[in-house]
Amino acid sequence: EPCGFEPTYQELASAVREEYPDIEIESRLGGTGAFEIEINGQLVFSKLENGGFPYEKDVSTHPLG
């Protein structure tokens, strides 16, 4: 389980899939304790910059345009 973030990743991915069922979601292993979320190549959240994990609503309500 990379960095112990798998449960958080799965929870957030599930929330996004509920809002956008046809979206493709992927994860990549990082070695620095980073937990970042990109939508269409745009960084929308960084654990290192924000000091913690996002809430589901922060990710699932982000525009995908």
CSV table of N, CA and C in Angstrom, one decimal:
chain,number,residue,atom,x,y,z
A,1,GLU,N,0.9,-1.2,0.0
A,1,GLU,CA,0.0,0.0,0.0
A,1,GLU,C,0.9,1.2,0.0
A,2,PRO,N,1.1,1.9,-1.2
A,2,PRO,CA,2.0,3.0,-1.3
A,2,PRO,C,1.6,4.1,-0.3
A,3,CYS,N,2.6,4.5,0.5
A,3,CYS,CA,2.4,5.6,1.5
A,3,CYS,C,1.2,5.6,2.4
A,4,GLY,N,0.5,4.5,2.3
A,4,GLY,CA,-0.7,4.4,3.2
A,4,GLY,C,-1.9,5.2,2.7
A,5,PHE,N,-1.8,5.7,1.5
A,5,PHE,CA,-2.9,6.6,1.0
A,5,PHE,C,-4.0,5.9,0.2
A,6,GLU,N,-3.8,4.6,0.0
A,6,GLU,CA,-4.8,3.9,-0.8
A,6,GLU,C,-6.2,4.0,-0.4
A,7,PRO,N,-6.5,3.9,0.9
A,7,PRO,CA,-7.9,4.1,1.3
A,7,PRO,C,-8.5,5.5,1.0
A,8,THR,N,-7.7,6.5,1.2
A,8,THR,CA,-8.1,7.9,0.8
A,8,THR,C,-8.3,8.0,-0.7
A,9,TYR,N,-7.4,7.5,-1.4
A,9,TYR,CA,-7.5,7.5,-2.9
A,9,TYR,C,-8.8,6.8,-3.3
A,10,GLN,N,-9.1,5.6,-2.8
A,10,GLN,CA,-10.3,4.9,-3.2
A,10,GLN,C,-11.6,5.7,-2.8
A,11,GLU,N,-11.6,6.3,-1.6
A,11,GLU,CA,-12.7,7.0,-1.2
A,11,GLU,C,-13.0,8.2,-2.1
A,12,LEU,N,-11.9,9.0,-2.5
A,12,LEU,CA,-12.1,10.1,-3.3
A,12,LEU,C,-12.5,9.7,-4.8
A,13,ALA,N,-11.9,8.6,-5.3
A,13,ALA,CA,-12.2,8.1,-6.6
A,13,ALA,C,-13.6,7.7,-6.7
A,14,SER,N,-14.1,7.1,-5.6
A,14,SER,CA,-15.5,6.7,-5.6
A,14,SER,C,-16.5,7.9,-5.7
A,15,ALA,N,-16.1,8.9,-4.9
A,15,ALA,CA,-17.0,10.1,-4.9
A,15,ALA,C,-17.0,10.8,-6.3
A,16,VAL,N,-15.8,10.8,-7.0
A,16,VAL,CA,-15.8,11.4,-8.3
A,16,VAL,C,-16.5,10.5,-9.3
A,17,ARG,N,-16.4,9.2,-9.2
A,17,ARG,CA,-17.2,8.3,-10.1
A,17,ARG,C,-18.7,8.5,-10.0
A,18,GLU,N,-19.1,8.7,-8.8
A,18,GLU,CA,-20.6,8.9,-8.5
A,18,GLU,C,-21.1,10.2,-9.3
A,19,GLU,N,-20.3,11.2,-9.3
A,19,GLU,CA,-20.6,12.5,-10.0
A,19,GLU,C,-20.4,12.4,-11.5
A,20,TYR,N,-19.3,11.7,-11.9
A,20,TYR,CA,-18.9,11.5,-13.3
A,20,TYR,C,-18.7,10.1,-13.6
A,21,PRO,N,-19.7,9.3,-13.9
A,21,PRO,CA,-19.5,7.8,-14.1
A,21,PRO,C,-18.6,7.4,-15.2
A,22,ASP,N,-18.4,8.2,-16.2
A,22,ASP,CA,-17.6,7.8,-17.4
A,22,ASP,C,-16.2,8.3,-17.3
A,23,ILE,N,-15.8,8.9,-16.2
A,23,ILE,CA,-14.4,9.4,-16.1
A,23,ILE,C,-13.4,8.3,-15.9
A,24,GLU,N,-12.2,8.5,-16.4
A,24,GLU,CA,-11.1,7.5,-16.1
A,24,GLU,C,-10.3,8.1,-15.0
A,25,ILE,N,-10.0,7.3,-14.0
A,25,ILE,CA,-9.2,7.7,-12.9
A,25,ILE,C,-8.0,6.8,-12.7
A,26,GLU,N,-6.8,7.4,-12.5
A,26,GLU,CA,-5.6,6.6,-12.3
A,26,GLU,C,-4.8,7.2,-11.1
A,27,SER,N,-4.0,6.3,-10.6
A,27,SER,CA,-3.1,6.7,-9.5
A,27,SER,C,-1.7,6.4,-9.9
A,28,ARG,N,-0.8,7.1,-9.4
A,28,ARG,CA,0.7,6.9,-9.6
A,28,ARG,C,1.4,7.0,-8.2
A,29,LEU,N,2.3,6.1,-8.1
A,29,LEU,CA,3.1,6.1,-6.9
A,29,LEU,C,4.1,7.2,-6.8
A,30,GLY,N,4.1,7.9,-5.7
A,30,GLY,CA,5.1,9.0,-5.5
A,30,GLY,C,5.9,8.7,-4.3
A,31,GLY,N,7.1,9.2,-4.2
A,31,GLY,CA,7.9,8.8,-3.1
A,31,GLY,C,8.1,9.9,-2.0
A,32,THR,N,7.4,11.0,-2.1
A,32,THR,CA,7.7,12.1,-1.2
A,32,THR,C,6.6,12.4,-0.2
A,33,GLY,N,5.5,11.5,-0.2
A,33,GLY,CA,4.4,11.8,0.7
A,33,GLY,C,3.4,12.7,0.0
A,34,ALA,N,3.6,12.9,-1.3
A,34,ALA,CA,2.6,13.7,-2.0
A,34,ALA,C,1.3,13.0,-2.3
A,35,PHE,N,0.3,13.7,-2.3
A,35,PHE,CA,-1.1,13.2,-2.7
A,35,PHE,C,-1.7,14.4,-3.5
A,36,GLU,N,-1.6,14.2,-4.8
A,36,GLU,CA,-2.0,15.3,-5.7
A,36,GLU,C,-3.1,14.8,-6.6
A,37,ILE,N,-4.0,15.7,-7.0
A,37,ILE,CA,-5.1,15.4,-7.8
A,37,ILE,C,-5.0,16.4,-9.0
A,38,GLU,N,-5.1,15.8,-10.2
A,38,GLU,CA,-5.1,16.5,-11.5
A,38,GLU,C,-6.4,16.2,-12.2
A,39,ILE,N,-7.0,17.2,-12.8
A,39,ILE,CA,-8.1,17.0,-13.7
A,39,ILE,C,-7.8,17.6,-15.0
A,40,ASN,N,-7.8,16.8,-16.0
A,40,ASN,CA,-7.5,17.2,-17.4
A,40,ASN,C,-6.1,17.9,-17.4
A,41,GLY,N,-5.1,17.3,-16.7
A,41,GLY,CA,-3.8,17.8,-16.7
A,41,GLY,C,-3.6,19.1,-15.8
A,42,GLN,N,-4.6,19.5,-15.1
A,42,GLN,CA,-4.5,20.7,-14.3
A,42,GLN,C,-4.5,20.3,-12.8
A,43,LEU,N,-3.5,20.7,-12.1
A,43,LEU,CA,-3.4,20.4,-10.6
A,43,LEU,C,-4.5,21.1,-9.9
A,44,VAL,N,-5.3,20.3,-9.2
A,44,VAL,CA,-6.4,21.0,-8.5
A,44,VAL,C,-6.3,20.8,-7.0
A,45,PHE,N,-5.4,19.9,-6.6
A,45,PHE,CA,-5.1,19.8,-5.1
A,45,PHE,C,-3.8,19.2,-4.9
A,46,SER,N,-3.1,19.6,-3.9
A,46,SER,CA,-1.8,19.1,-3.5
A,46,SER,C,-1.8,19.0,-2.0
A,47,LYS,N,-1.6,17.8,-1.5
A,47,LYS,CA,-1.5,17.6,0.0
A,47,LYS,C,-0.3,18.3,0.6
A,48,LEU,N,0.8,18.4,-0.1
A,48,LEU,CA,2.0,19.0,0.4
A,48,LEU,C,1.8,20.6,0.5
A,49,GLU,N,1.1,21.1,-0.5
A,49,GLU,CA,0.8,22.6,-0.5
A,49,GLU,C,-0.3,22.9,0.5
A,50,ASN,N,-1.3,22.1,0.6
A,50,ASN,CA,-2.5,22.4,1.5
A,50,ASN,C,-2.4,21.9,2.9
A,51,GLY,N,-1.4,21.0,3.2
A,51,GLY,CA,-1.2,20.5,4.5
A,51,GLY,C,-2.2,19.4,4.9
A,52,GLY,N,-2.9,18.7,4.0
A,52,GLY,CA,-3.8,17.7,4.4
A,52,GLY,C,-4.5,17.2,3.1
A,53,PHE,N,-5.4,16.2,3.4
A,53,PHE,CA,-6.2,15.7,2.3
A,53,PHE,C,-7.4,16.5,2.0
A,54,PRO,N,-7.9,16.4,0.7
A,54,PRO,CA,-9.1,17.2,0.4
A,54,PRO,C,-10.4,16.5,0.9
A,55,TYR,N,-11.4,17.2,1.0
A,55,TYR,CA,-12.7,16.6,1.2
A,55,TYR,C,-13.3,16.1,-0.1
A,56,GLU,N,-14.2,15.1,0.0
A,56,GLU,CA,-14.8,14.6,-1.2
A,56,GLU,C,-15.4,15.7,-2.1
A,57,LYS,N,-16.1,16.6,-1.5
A,57,LYS,CA,-16.8,17.7,-2.2
A,57,LYS,C,-15.8,18.5,-3.0
A,58,ASP,N,-14.6,18.7,-2.5
A,58,ASP,CA,-13.5,19.5,-3.1
A,58,ASP,C,-13.1,18.9,-4.5
A,59,VAL,N,-13.2,17.6,-4.6
A,59,VAL,CA,-12.8,16.9,-5.8
A,59,VAL,C,-14.0,16.6,-6.7
A,60,SER,N,-15.1,16.1,-6.1
A,60,SER,CA,-16.2,15.7,-7.0
A,60,SER,C,-17.0,16.9,-7.6
A,61,THR,N,-16.9,18.1,-7.1
A,61,THR,CA,-17.6,19.2,-7.6
A,61,THR,C,-16.7,20.1,-8.5
A,62,HIS,N,-15.4,19.7,-8.7
A,62,HIS,CA,-14.5,20.5,-9.5
A,62,HIS,C,-15.0,20.4,-11.0
A,63,PRO,N,-15.1,21.5,-11.7
A,63,PRO,CA,-15.5,21.4,-13.2
A,63,PRO,C,-14.4,20.6,-14.0
A,64,LEU,N,-14.9,19.7,-14.8
A,64,LEU,CA,-14.0,18.9,-15.6
A,64,LEU,C,-13.9,19.4,-17.1
A,65,GLY,N,-14.2,20.7,-17.3
A,65,GLY,CA,-14.1,21.2,-18.6
A,65,GLY,C,-12.8,21.6,-19.1
